[in-house]
């Protein structure tokens, strides 16, 4: 592959996981973008799954879906929310995809005569996938985040690929930023740099001298600490960047700007600093976020509520839509397994809106159905997403149409009323990975509907991730009884949105609006949902 003049930045992590590599990478990308550079951003994941589509959200948080239908790591969601640019398949690479590609080539005979090895075959494949992102869009800079923590056995091939790229391209074309933790020990009242020193040593053992260190900390770093880290880790003092805990992840770019992470990176890459970053809209958003004029309580009903990351895109969509409405959204997480007919009014007490979350399988389904019914009967603004929409439909069938045994065939394959059923093309699918209806599809909106009013458009494209659908056979019955299909796929006629006219705001969507909400473009359905919850 011939390379244009793209420069590469790698972000690695040390000491512990969950330090926020994704947020630091997105923040740097945001700052460079705001200075007028075109930026690509990518995540390399060390696990052997081909993608996180088959992972339980408890394992790895939400599975994020791109427009082109890739099931990816949730960090891609941060990239899109920060950069306001769509990502795609190439932006997430896993060890599984790398090995599969290499083994496929081996079977094809591409390496005839050679022993296939981690170096060079696996590392070449990794490097190719990094450069592919650069090549496809001729970016000025590509930022590649390496999942996991340095020292993990799984990350080694990625670290080695980075070492090679740095060696091949030179340090003014290729930069390594290492993110570590500086813990505060309350007993001695001190910040400790030893874990950082060890983790840099680990990188050095793998042949990489990091260029910039970003230190996560709860307390301000003194000059002494910065100097100590610089000396022991072999970087100049301006390359020691403090990343202190802030109120919201959206403040991190501003903090990184203050710490000159972007300027330091540009200087090392021998790129012009150009203008001050254009962050007016971003700052306005943060101002609104931090200075809400009102507050609204919304219930999020799901079965993975113990783990915040499981509904990352939904919770962030509320942050965006809340700020847009100058309103703080207090999200009440409600476990669907704890909702029963008896308990529902207590669980949903004081809620001004109810969102029933996406999901798979039987567990917690009856609670979701009851919650949708509670919103319907009590005229509480309701947004049902994917399985949440299906639950609203099931509830309507059971309690309004009187089909008490109605269900989705996902939950009961023998139901008398299969009102949610497997799509025709899904019936012969055996493999679970990557075989759902995935990615963006068109949806035509009915004039006058809530959806039409929210979007202000006759047709939209939204992302999907599901196997089951509203069963067309029953559409007339539903419409006669008062539940309307207000969004239809123009190519297949599948029902994409249902609403109950006359209700304050009752919208169920088969797609996932949360994947496309960004800071700059909050999703219209979430914005409208909050507006209705505020009674406006
Ligand atoms: N389990 C449902 C289906 O496959 C809904 C999926 C979802 O909520 N993402 O259709």
Short mmCIF file of C-alpha atoms and ligand atoms in Angstrom, two decimals:
data_model
loop_
_atom_site.label_atom_id
_atom_site.label_comp_id
_atom_site.label_asym_id
_atom_site.label_seq_id
_atom_site.Cartn_x
_atom_site.Cartn_y
_atom_site.Cartn_z
CA UNK A 1 0.00 0.00 0.00
CA UNK A 2 1.45 3.37 -0.94
CA UNK A 3 0.92 5.80 1.84
CA UNK A 4 -0.01 9.42 1.53
CA UNK A 5 1.42 11.77 4.11
CA UNK A 6 -0.81 10.55 6.92
CA UNK A 7 0.71 10.69 10.39
CA UNK A 8 -0.12 8.13 13.05
CA UNK A 9 -0.80 8.45 16.74
CA UNK A 10 -1.11 5.37 18.94
CA UNK A 11 -2.75 5.45 22.34
CA UNK A 12 -1.78 2.67 24.75
CA UNK A 13 -2.81 2.11 28.34
CA UNK A 14 -0.90 1.07 31.42
CA UNK A 15 -1.41 0.17 35.08
CA UNK A 16 -5.13 -0.64 34.90
CA UNK A 17 -7.90 -0.84 32.37
CA UNK A 18 -10.86 1.59 32.36
CA UNK A 19 -8.69 4.71 32.54
CA UNK A 20 -10.61 6.27 29.69
CA UNK A 21 -8.33 5.67 26.71
CA UNK A 22 -11.32 6.03 24.45
CA UNK A 23 -12.16 9.44 25.87
CA UNK A 24 -8.57 10.68 25.71
CA UNK A 25 -8.26 9.44 22.11
CA UNK A 26 -11.58 11.05 21.16
CA UNK A 27 -10.58 14.27 22.90
CA UNK A 28 -7.29 14.55 21.07
CA UNK A 29 -9.08 13.74 17.82
CA UNK A 30 -11.62 16.46 18.57
CA UNK A 31 -8.91 19.05 19.22
CA UNK A 32 -7.00 18.21 16.05
CA UNK A 33 -10.23 18.25 14.07
CA UNK A 34 -11.07 21.64 15.59
CA UNK A 35 -7.69 22.92 14.39
CA UNK A 36 -8.65 21.97 10.87
CA UNK A 37 -7.05 18.55 10.44
CA UNK A 38 -8.90 15.59 8.97
CA UNK A 39 -8.83 12.79 11.51
CA UNK A 40 -9.46 9.08 11.35
CA UNK A 41 -9.82 7.13 14.57
CA UNK A 42 -9.66 3.43 15.16
CA UNK A 43 -9.76 0.85 17.94
CA UNK A 44 -7.73 -2.37 18.02
CA UNK A 45 -9.24 -4.92 20.39
CA UNK A 46 -7.13 -7.77 21.72
CA UNK A 47 -9.90 -10.33 22.21
CA UNK A 48 -10.37 -13.29 19.91
CA UNK A 49 -14.04 -12.75 19.12
CA UNK A 50 -14.50 -11.51 15.56
CA UNK A 51 -16.63 -8.70 16.95
CA UNK A 52 -18.45 -7.91 20.20
CA UNK A 53 -21.81 -8.83 18.62
CA UNK A 54 -21.89 -12.17 20.40
CA UNK A 55 -20.68 -10.80 23.74
CA UNK A 56 -22.99 -10.37 26.68
CA UNK A 57 -23.18 -6.66 27.61
CA UNK A 58 -22.03 -7.65 31.10
CA UNK A 59 -18.71 -8.70 29.53
CA UNK A 60 -17.91 -5.73 27.41
CA UNK A 61 -20.63 -3.10 27.68
CA UNK A 62 -22.82 -2.06 24.81
CA UNK A 63 -22.28 -3.34 21.31
CA UNK A 64 -22.15 -0.31 19.05
CA UNK A 65 -23.36 -0.50 15.44
CA UNK A 66 -21.99 1.55 12.55
CA UNK A 67 -23.94 2.76 9.52
CA UNK A 68 -22.38 0.04 7.38
CA UNK A 69 -23.58 -2.58 9.82
CA UNK A 70 -20.46 -3.47 11.79
CA UNK A 71 -20.98 -4.58 15.38
CA UNK A 72 -18.20 -2.82 17.22
CA UNK A 73 -16.65 -1.75 20.48
CA UNK A 74 -18.47 1.00 22.35
CA UNK A 75 -15.48 3.32 21.98
CA UNK A 76 -16.54 3.87 18.37
CA UNK A 77 -19.64 5.45 19.85
CA UNK A 78 -17.43 7.95 21.67
CA UNK A 79 -15.54 8.66 18.45
CA UNK A 80 -18.77 9.44 16.62
CA UNK A 81 -20.26 11.47 19.45
CA UNK A 82 -17.11 13.58 19.76
CA UNK A 83 -16.18 13.95 16.10
CA UNK A 84 -19.66 14.01 14.60
CA UNK A 85 -18.39 11.71 11.84
CA UNK A 86 -19.59 8.21 11.02
CA UNK A 87 -17.20 5.32 11.61
CA UNK A 88 -17.27 2.01 9.79
CA UNK A 89 -16.09 -1.58 9.73
CA UNK A 90 -12.38 -0.68 9.36
CA UNK A 91 -12.43 1.45 12.48
CA UNK A 92 -12.57 -1.58 14.76
CA UNK A 93 -10.15 -4.46 14.42
CA UNK A 94 -10.06 -7.48 16.73
CA UNK A 95 -7.49 -10.23 17.11
CA UNK A 96 -10.18 -12.56 15.79
CA UNK A 97 -10.48 -10.69 12.48
CA UNK A 98 -6.71 -10.44 12.11
CA UNK A 99 -6.13 -14.16 12.65
CA UNK A 100 -9.08 -15.13 10.50
CA UNK A 101 -7.71 -13.05 7.60
CA UNK A 102 -4.24 -14.55 7.96
CA UNK A 103 -5.56 -18.10 8.18
CA UNK A 104 -7.79 -17.52 5.13
CA UNK A 105 -4.73 -16.34 3.21
CA UNK A 106 -2.77 -19.37 4.33
CA UNK A 107 -5.53 -21.68 3.05
CA UNK A 108 -5.62 -19.80 -0.22
CA UNK A 109 -1.92 -20.42 -0.59
CA UNK A 110 -0.82 -16.81 -0.35
CA UNK A 111 2.12 -17.75 1.87
CA UNK A 112 3.08 -20.94 -0.01
CA UNK A 113 6.37 -22.30 1.23
CA UNK A 114 6.50 -20.09 4.28
CA UNK A 115 5.89 -20.79 7.95
CA UNK A 116 3.09 -18.47 9.04
CA UNK A 117 4.12 -16.61 12.21
CA UNK A 118 3.07 -13.79 14.50
CA UNK A 119 5.99 -11.76 13.15
CA UNK A 120 5.76 -10.89 10.29
CA UNK A 121 2.38 -12.27 9.17
CA UNK A 122 0.11 -11.23 12.03
CA UNK A 123 1.92 -7.93 12.56
CA UNK A 124 1.81 -7.17 8.82
CA UNK A 125 -1.93 -7.78 8.81
CA UNK A 126 -2.31 -5.40 11.78
CA UNK A 127 -0.20 -2.71 10.12
CA UNK A 128 -2.17 -3.10 6.91
CA UNK A 129 -5.42 -2.54 8.79
CA UNK A 130 -4.08 0.58 10.47
CA UNK A 131 -2.88 2.00 7.16
CA UNK A 132 -6.15 1.07 5.48
CA UNK A 133 -8.00 3.64 7.57
CA UNK A 134 -5.50 6.31 6.51
CA UNK A 135 -5.59 5.32 2.88
CA UNK A 136 -9.34 5.11 2.50
CA UNK A 137 -9.97 8.72 3.39
CA UNK A 138 -6.53 10.31 2.99
CA UNK A 139 -6.63 11.56 6.56
CA UNK A 140 -4.01 13.97 7.90
CA UNK A 141 -3.79 12.01 11.12
CA UNK A 142 -5.03 8.59 12.21
CA UNK A 143 -5.38 7.93 15.92
CA UNK A 144 -5.32 4.25 16.85
CA UNK A 145 -6.33 3.20 20.32
CA UNK A 146 -4.96 -0.14 21.49
CA UNK A 147 -7.39 -1.94 23.77
CA UNK A 148 -6.29 -3.65 26.96
CA UNK A 149 -3.30 -2.82 29.11
CA UNK A 150 0.37 -3.00 28.21
CA UNK A 151 1.73 -6.30 29.50
CA UNK A 152 -1.39 -8.28 28.61
CA UNK A 153 -0.43 -11.32 26.62
CA UNK A 154 -3.14 -10.55 24.03
CA UNK A 155 -1.88 -7.03 23.27
CA UNK A 156 1.66 -8.09 22.36
CA UNK A 157 1.19 -8.41 18.56
CA UNK A 158 -0.40 -4.94 18.47
CA UNK A 159 2.41 -3.41 20.51
CA UNK A 160 4.93 -5.07 18.20
CA UNK A 161 3.12 -3.69 15.14
CA UNK A 162 3.31 -0.22 16.67
CA UNK A 163 7.03 -0.64 17.35
CA UNK A 164 7.60 -1.60 13.73
CA UNK A 165 5.58 1.30 12.37
CA UNK A 166 7.45 3.75 14.56
CA UNK A 167 10.75 2.27 13.41
CA UNK A 168 9.74 2.30 9.75
CA UNK A 169 8.21 5.74 9.66
CA UNK A 170 10.29 7.67 12.16
CA UNK A 171 9.17 9.51 15.24
CA UNK A 172 7.96 12.61 13.40
CA UNK A 173 5.40 10.47 11.57
CA UNK A 174 4.40 8.14 14.32
CA UNK A 175 3.69 8.97 17.94
CA UNK A 176 2.91 6.88 21.00
CA UNK A 177 0.82 8.33 23.80
CA UNK A 178 0.73 6.22 26.92
CA UNK A 179 -2.11 6.66 29.40
CA UNK A 180 -1.46 5.62 32.98
CA UNK A 181 -2.72 6.09 36.49
CA UNK A 182 -1.10 8.10 39.26
CA UNK A 183 -2.88 6.84 42.35
CA UNK A 184 -3.38 8.95 45.45
CA UNK A 185 -2.66 7.21 48.74
CA UNK A 186 -4.80 8.77 51.44
CA UNK A 187 -2.72 7.23 54.25
CA UNK A 188 0.43 9.08 53.22
CA UNK A 189 -1.37 11.87 51.41
CA UNK A 190 0.78 11.33 48.32
CA UNK A 191 0.45 10.78 44.61
CA UNK A 192 2.47 7.78 43.50
CA UNK A 193 4.38 7.58 40.22
CA UNK A 194 5.82 4.08 40.60
CA UNK A 195 3.04 2.28 38.68
CA UNK A 196 3.61 4.70 35.79
CA UNK A 197 7.35 4.06 35.84
CA UNK A 198 6.75 0.32 35.77
CA UNK A 199 4.30 0.51 32.96
CA UNK A 200 6.64 2.64 30.84
CA UNK A 201 9.38 0.08 31.54
CA UNK A 202 7.06 -2.59 30.25
CA UNK A 203 6.60 -0.63 27.03
CA UNK A 204 10.37 -0.15 26.77
CA UNK A 205 10.87 -3.88 27.12
CA UNK A 206 8.70 -4.19 24.04
CA UNK A 207 10.86 -1.70 22.22
CA UNK A 208 8.65 1.37 22.51
CA UNK A 209 9.63 4.64 24.12
CA UNK A 210 6.38 6.56 24.62
CA UNK A 211 6.47 10.15 23.36
CA UNK A 212 3.76 11.59 25.57
CA UNK A 213 2.40 10.43 28.92
CA UNK A 214 -1.13 11.23 29.96
CA UNK A 215 -1.57 10.70 33.68
CA UNK A 216 -4.98 10.03 35.14
CA UNK A 217 -5.21 11.47 38.60
CA UNK A 218 -7.68 12.61 41.23
CA UNK A 219 -5.40 15.41 42.46
CA UNK A 220 -3.46 18.14 40.69
CA UNK A 221 0.05 17.01 39.73
CA UNK A 222 2.75 19.13 41.31
CA UNK A 223 5.78 20.25 39.29
CA UNK A 224 7.85 17.81 41.32
CA UNK A 225 5.70 14.92 40.25
CA UNK A 226 5.79 15.99 36.61
CA UNK A 227 9.56 16.32 36.75
CA UNK A 228 9.96 12.95 38.39
CA UNK A 229 7.82 11.24 35.76
CA UNK A 230 9.68 13.03 32.96
CA UNK A 231 13.07 12.00 34.32
CA UNK A 232 12.26 8.38 35.08
CA UNK A 233 10.24 7.81 31.95
CA UNK A 234 12.57 9.58 29.58
CA UNK A 235 10.20 12.23 28.19
CA UNK A 236 10.42 16.01 28.21
CA UNK A 237 8.38 17.79 30.86
CA UNK A 238 5.93 19.28 28.35
CA UNK A 239 5.06 15.73 27.38
CA UNK A 240 3.71 14.94 30.84
CA UNK A 241 0.03 15.70 30.60
CA UNK A 242 -2.37 15.76 33.53
CA UNK A 243 -5.79 14.24 33.08
CA UNK A 244 -7.65 15.01 36.26
CA UNK A 245 -11.15 13.69 36.98
CA UNK A 246 -13.73 16.08 35.53
CA UNK A 247 -17.52 16.29 35.89
CA UNK A 248 -18.36 15.04 32.42
CA UNK A 249 -16.41 13.25 29.72
CA UNK A 250 -17.22 16.13 27.37
CA UNK A 251 -14.95 18.44 29.37
CA UNK A 252 -11.92 16.26 28.70
CA UNK A 253 -11.11 17.92 25.32
CA UNK A 254 -11.08 21.32 27.01
CA UNK A 255 -8.85 20.00 29.75
CA UNK A 256 -6.50 18.42 27.22
CA UNK A 257 -6.41 21.75 25.40
CA UNK A 258 -5.39 23.47 28.63
CA UNK A 259 -2.67 20.87 29.12
CA UNK A 260 -1.59 21.38 25.48
CA UNK A 261 -1.90 17.73 24.52
CA UNK A 262 -2.82 18.73 20.97
CA UNK A 263 -0.02 21.27 20.57
CA UNK A 264 2.54 18.84 21.98
CA UNK A 265 1.39 16.10 19.62
CA UNK A 266 1.41 18.42 16.60
CA UNK A 267 4.86 19.72 17.47
CA UNK A 268 6.25 16.20 17.71
CA UNK A 269 4.65 15.24 14.42
CA UNK A 270 6.09 18.38 12.83
CA UNK A 271 2.63 19.61 11.92
CA UNK A 272 1.62 23.25 12.10
CA UNK A 273 -0.39 24.25 15.16
CA UNK A 274 -2.57 26.40 12.85
CA UNK A 275 -5.45 28.31 14.39
CA UNK A 276 -6.97 28.13 17.83
CA UNK A 277 -9.35 25.18 17.82
CA UNK A 278 -12.90 26.02 16.71
CA UNK A 279 -14.81 24.82 19.75
CA UNK A 280 -17.61 27.37 20.02
CA UNK A 281 -20.45 24.89 19.68
CA UNK A 282 -18.70 22.45 21.96
CA UNK A 283 -18.31 25.08 24.67
CA UNK A 284 -21.94 26.13 24.29
CA UNK A 285 -22.97 22.53 24.79
CA UNK A 286 -20.85 22.23 27.94
CA UNK A 287 -22.26 25.47 29.28
CA UNK A 288 -25.81 24.22 28.82
CA UNK A 289 -24.90 20.86 30.26
CA UNK A 290 -23.45 22.42 33.39
CA UNK A 291 -26.10 25.10 33.82
CA UNK A 292 -29.45 23.39 33.40
CA UNK A 293 -32.55 25.48 33.99
CA UNK A 294 -34.78 22.56 34.85
CA UNK A 295 -34.69 18.89 35.67
CA UNK A 296 -36.64 15.86 34.51
CA UNK A 297 -36.76 12.29 35.78
CA UNK A 298 -36.74 9.60 33.13
CA UNK A 299 -36.89 5.87 33.79
CA UNK A 300 -34.65 3.55 31.78
CA UNK A 301 -36.08 0.06 31.97
CA UNK A 302 -33.61 -2.66 31.06
CA UNK A 303 -32.12 -5.89 32.27
CA UNK A 304 -28.46 -4.87 32.25
CA UNK A 305 -28.89 -1.82 34.47
CA UNK A 306 -26.22 -2.98 36.94
CA UNK A 307 -23.62 -2.12 34.33
CA UNK A 308 -23.77 1.51 33.14
CA UNK A 309 -21.76 0.75 29.99
CA UNK A 310 -24.46 -1.63 28.76
CA UNK A 311 -26.62 1.34 27.71
CA UNK A 312 -23.82 3.79 26.93
CA UNK A 313 -25.27 5.27 23.74
CA UNK A 314 -28.68 5.69 25.34
CA UNK A 315 -27.34 7.44 28.42
CA UNK A 316 -25.18 9.72 26.26
CA UNK A 317 -28.16 10.50 23.99
CA UNK A 318 -29.97 11.76 27.08
CA UNK A 319 -26.99 13.95 27.94
CA UNK A 320 -27.06 15.50 24.45
CA UNK A 321 -30.84 15.91 24.34
CA UNK A 322 -30.93 17.22 27.91
CA UNK A 323 -28.38 19.94 27.15
CA UNK A 324 -30.28 20.87 24.01
CA UNK A 325 -33.37 21.40 26.19
CA UNK A 326 -31.29 23.15 28.88
CA UNK A 327 -32.43 20.48 31.22
CA UNK A 328 -30.75 17.97 33.46
CA UNK A 329 -32.00 14.48 32.79
CA UNK A 330 -32.04 12.44 35.94
CA UNK A 331 -31.94 8.91 34.67
CA UNK A 332 -33.51 6.33 36.96
CA UNK A 333 -32.26 2.86 36.08
CA UNK A 334 -34.95 0.28 36.66
CA UNK A 335 -34.31 -3.43 36.47
CA UNK A 336 -36.98 -4.99 34.29
CA UNK A 337 -36.95 -8.19 36.36
CA UNK A 338 -38.13 -6.18 39.34
CA UNK A 339 -41.20 -4.84 37.58
CA UNK A 340 -44.46 -6.66 38.21
CA UNK A 341 -48.09 -5.53 37.88
CA UNK A 342 -48.07 -4.94 41.63
CA UNK A 343 -44.82 -3.04 41.82
CA UNK A 344 -44.92 -1.04 38.62
CA UNK A 345 -46.53 2.10 40.00
CA UNK A 346 -44.05 2.26 42.86
CA UNK A 347 -41.07 1.59 40.57
CA UNK A 348 -42.21 4.21 38.06
CA UNK A 349 -43.30 6.75 40.64
CA UNK A 350 -42.57 10.39 39.71
CA UNK A 351 -41.19 9.51 36.29
CA UNK A 352 -41.90 12.05 33.58
CA UNK A 353 -40.89 9.68 30.82
CA UNK A 354 -40.18 5.97 30.36
CA UNK A 355 -37.70 4.39 27.97
CA UNK A 356 -37.79 0.65 27.47
CA UNK A 357 -34.39 -0.53 26.34
CA UNK A 358 -33.25 -2.94 23.62
CA UNK A 359 -32.32 -6.49 24.53
CA UNK A 360 -32.37 -10.16 23.68
CA UNK A 361 -34.02 -13.20 25.17
CA UNK A 362 -36.71 -13.88 27.71
CA UNK A 363 -35.19 -12.63 30.93
CA UNK A 364 -36.94 -9.49 32.18
CA UNK A 365 -39.29 -9.32 29.20
CA UNK A 366 -42.54 -9.32 31.19
CA UNK A 367 -41.31 -6.36 33.25
CA UNK A 368 -40.63 -4.43 30.07
CA UNK A 369 -44.10 -5.20 28.75
CA UNK A 370 -45.68 -4.04 32.01
CA UNK A 371 -43.61 -0.82 31.96
CA UNK A 372 -44.76 -0.05 28.41
CA UNK A 373 -48.36 -0.63 29.51
CA UNK A 374 -47.91 1.64 32.50
CA UNK A 375 -46.66 4.45 30.25
CA UNK A 376 -49.56 3.90 27.85
CA UNK A 377 -52.29 3.86 30.49
CA UNK A 378 -50.92 6.78 32.46
CA UNK A 379 -50.21 9.02 29.49
CA UNK A 380 -46.49 9.15 30.31
CA UNK A 381 -44.18 9.98 27.37
CA UNK A 382 -42.70 6.73 26.15
CA UNK A 383 -39.83 5.73 23.91
CA UNK A 384 -39.38 2.03 23.13
CA UNK A 385 -36.19 1.07 21.33
CA UNK A 386 -35.96 -2.18 19.36
CA UNK A 387 -37.02 -4.84 21.91
CA UNK A 388 -38.61 -1.91 23.78
CA UNK A 389 -40.80 -1.20 20.76
CA UNK A 390 -41.63 -4.88 20.41
CA UNK A 391 -42.70 -4.96 24.07
CA UNK A 392 -45.01 -1.99 23.51
CA UNK A 393 -46.60 -3.85 20.60
CA UNK A 394 -47.02 -7.03 22.64
CA UNK A 395 -48.60 -5.05 25.47
CA UNK A 396 -51.04 -3.41 23.07
CA UNK A 397 -52.01 -6.75 21.58
CA UNK A 398 -52.61 -8.32 24.97
CA UNK A 399 -54.43 -5.50 26.70
CA UNK A 400 -56.12 -3.49 23.95
CA UNK A 401 -56.75 -6.06 21.24
CA UNK A 402 -57.46 -8.67 23.89
CA UNK A 403 -55.04 -11.25 22.50
CA UNK A 404 -53.82 -12.28 25.92
CA UNK A 405 -51.32 -14.83 24.65
CA UNK A 406 -49.71 -12.54 22.07
CA UNK A 407 -45.94 -12.63 22.07
CA UNK A 408 -42.77 -12.41 20.05
CA UNK A 409 -41.69 -15.77 18.67
CA UNK A 410 -38.31 -15.00 20.22
CA UNK A 411 -39.95 -15.55 23.62
CA UNK A 412 -42.54 -18.16 22.67
CA UNK A 413 -42.18 -19.86 19.32
CA UNK A 414 -45.64 -21.46 19.67
CA UNK A 415 -47.70 -18.38 20.52
CA UNK A 416 -51.19 -18.13 18.96
CA UNK A 417 -50.47 -14.51 18.10
CA UNK A 418 -46.92 -14.20 16.74
CA UNK A 419 -47.21 -10.43 16.42
CA UNK A 420 -43.43 -10.08 16.48
CA UNK A 421 -41.86 -12.71 14.29
CA UNK A 422 -38.61 -13.72 12.68
CA UNK A 423 -37.92 -12.03 9.37
CA UNK A 424 -38.26 -14.32 6.37
CA UNK A 425 -34.56 -14.07 5.50
CA UNK A 426 -33.64 -14.94 9.10
CA UNK A 427 -35.50 -18.23 9.13
CA UNK A 428 -32.64 -20.30 7.75
CA UNK A 429 -29.82 -18.46 9.48
CA UNK A 430 -27.82 -20.77 11.73
CA UNK A 431 -24.75 -18.76 12.74
CA UNK A 432 -25.26 -16.16 15.44
CA UNK A 433 -22.34 -13.82 14.68
CA UNK A 434 -22.95 -10.89 12.34
CA UNK A 435 -26.19 -12.29 10.94
CA UNK A 436 -28.81 -9.91 12.28
CA UNK A 437 -30.39 -7.10 10.32
CA UNK A 438 -27.55 -4.67 10.83
CA UNK A 439 -26.74 -1.12 9.86
CA UNK A 440 -28.63 1.80 8.37
CA UNK A 441 -31.91 1.38 6.48
CA UNK A 442 -34.38 3.95 5.18
CA UNK A 443 -37.59 4.76 6.94
CA UNK A 444 -40.44 6.80 5.45
CA UNK A 445 -42.38 8.84 7.98
CA UNK A 446 -46.12 9.52 8.04
CA UNK A 447 -46.98 13.21 7.87
CA UNK A 448 -48.37 14.54 11.13
CA UNK A 449 -46.86 11.76 13.27
CA UNK A 450 -44.69 12.44 16.32
CA UNK A 451 -41.73 11.03 14.45
CA UNK A 452 -42.30 13.31 11.47
CA UNK A 453 -42.60 16.30 13.77
CA UNK A 454 -39.42 15.35 15.61
CA UNK A 455 -37.28 14.84 12.51
CA UNK A 456 -38.96 17.43 10.32
CA UNK A 457 -38.20 15.15 7.37
CA UNK A 458 -40.23 12.76 5.21
CA UNK A 459 -37.53 10.08 5.15
CA UNK A 460 -34.64 9.17 7.45
CA UNK A 461 -31.98 6.48 7.73
CA UNK A 462 -31.45 4.73 11.02
CA UNK A 463 -29.31 1.86 12.29
CA UNK A 464 -30.65 -1.57 13.10
CA UNK A 465 -29.61 -4.61 15.10
CA UNK A 466 -32.30 -7.24 15.39
CA UNK A 467 -33.76 -10.45 13.97
CA UNK A 468 -37.44 -10.03 14.74
CA UNK A 469 -39.99 -7.66 13.20
CA UNK A 470 -43.52 -6.42 13.58
CA UNK A 471 -45.64 -9.08 11.85
CA UNK A 472 -47.37 -7.33 8.94
CA UNK A 473 -50.26 -9.74 9.03
CA UNK A 474 -51.62 -7.97 12.10
CA UNK A 475 -51.06 -4.39 11.02
CA UNK A 476 -54.67 -3.65 10.11
CA UNK A 477 -55.93 -4.93 13.44
CA UNK A 478 -53.48 -2.74 15.30
CA UNK A 479 -54.30 0.34 13.28
CA UNK A 480 -58.02 -0.20 13.77
CA UNK A 481 -57.47 -0.51 17.51
CA UNK A 482 -55.46 2.72 17.64
CA UNK A 483 -51.77 1.84 17.35
CA UNK A 484 -50.43 3.24 14.08
CA UNK A 485 -47.40 2.41 11.99
CA UNK A 486 -45.87 5.82 11.35
CA UNK A 487 -42.54 4.77 9.92
CA UNK A 488 -42.22 2.23 7.11
CA UNK A 489 -39.20 0.91 5.28
CA UNK A 490 -39.87 2.03 1.67
CA UNK A 491 -38.08 -0.98 0.15
CA UNK A 492 -39.46 -3.83 2.24
CA UNK A 493 -42.57 -2.32 3.80
CA UNK A 494 -41.40 -3.39 7.25
CA UNK A 495 -42.87 -1.44 10.15
CA UNK A 496 -40.14 0.70 11.70
CA UNK A 497 -42.11 3.01 14.01
CA UNK A 498 -45.35 2.63 15.94
CA UNK A 499 -47.25 5.36 17.75
CA UNK A 500 -50.48 5.86 19.66
CA UNK A 501 -52.11 9.10 18.49
CA UNK A 502 -53.98 10.76 21.34
CA UNK A 503 -51.36 9.68 23.86
CA UNK A 504 -49.09 12.48 25.06
CA UNK A 505 -46.13 10.96 23.21
CA UNK A 506 -45.87 7.24 22.65
CA UNK A 507 -43.22 6.18 20.15
CA UNK A 508 -41.72 2.75 19.54
CA UNK A 509 -38.86 2.38 17.08
CA UNK A 510 -37.50 -0.85 15.64
CA UNK A 511 -34.15 0.86 14.99
CA UNK A 512 -31.57 2.38 17.34
CA UNK A 513 -31.67 6.18 17.35
CA UNK A 514 -29.13 6.25 20.19
CA UNK A 515 -26.27 5.22 17.90
CA UNK A 516 -26.44 8.42 15.90
CA UNK A 517 -26.83 11.03 18.61
CA UNK A 518 -23.80 13.33 18.86
CA UNK A 519 -22.84 16.42 20.84
CA UNK A 520 -23.35 18.63 17.81
CA UNK A 521 -26.43 16.77 16.53
CA UNK A 522 -28.49 15.41 19.41
CA UNK A 523 -30.98 12.86 18.13
CA UNK A 524 -34.37 14.46 17.31
CA UNK A 525 -36.38 11.64 18.92
CA UNK A 526 -34.53 12.02 22.21
CA UNK A 527 -34.83 15.82 22.03
CA UNK A 528 -38.58 15.55 21.44
CA UNK A 529 -39.01 12.89 24.10
CA UNK A 530 -37.40 15.18 26.71
CA UNK A 531 -39.49 18.12 25.50
CA UNK A 532 -42.67 16.11 25.98
CA UNK A 533 -41.47 14.84 29.36
CA UNK A 534 -41.03 18.49 30.33
CA UNK A 535 -44.61 19.00 29.23
CA UNK A 536 -43.73 21.56 26.57
N1 LIG B 1 -34.28 -9.37 20.43
C1 LIG B 1 -34.93 -8.53 19.49
C2 LIG B 1 -34.67 -8.95 18.06
O1 LIG B 1 -33.72 -9.63 17.79
C3 LIG B 1 -34.58 -7.07 19.70
C4 LIG B 1 -33.14 -6.75 19.48
C5 LIG B 1 -32.72 -5.44 20.09
O2 LIG B 1 -33.39 -4.92 20.96
N2 LIG B 1 -31.59 -4.93 19.64
O3 LIG B 1 -35.39 -8.57 17.18
#
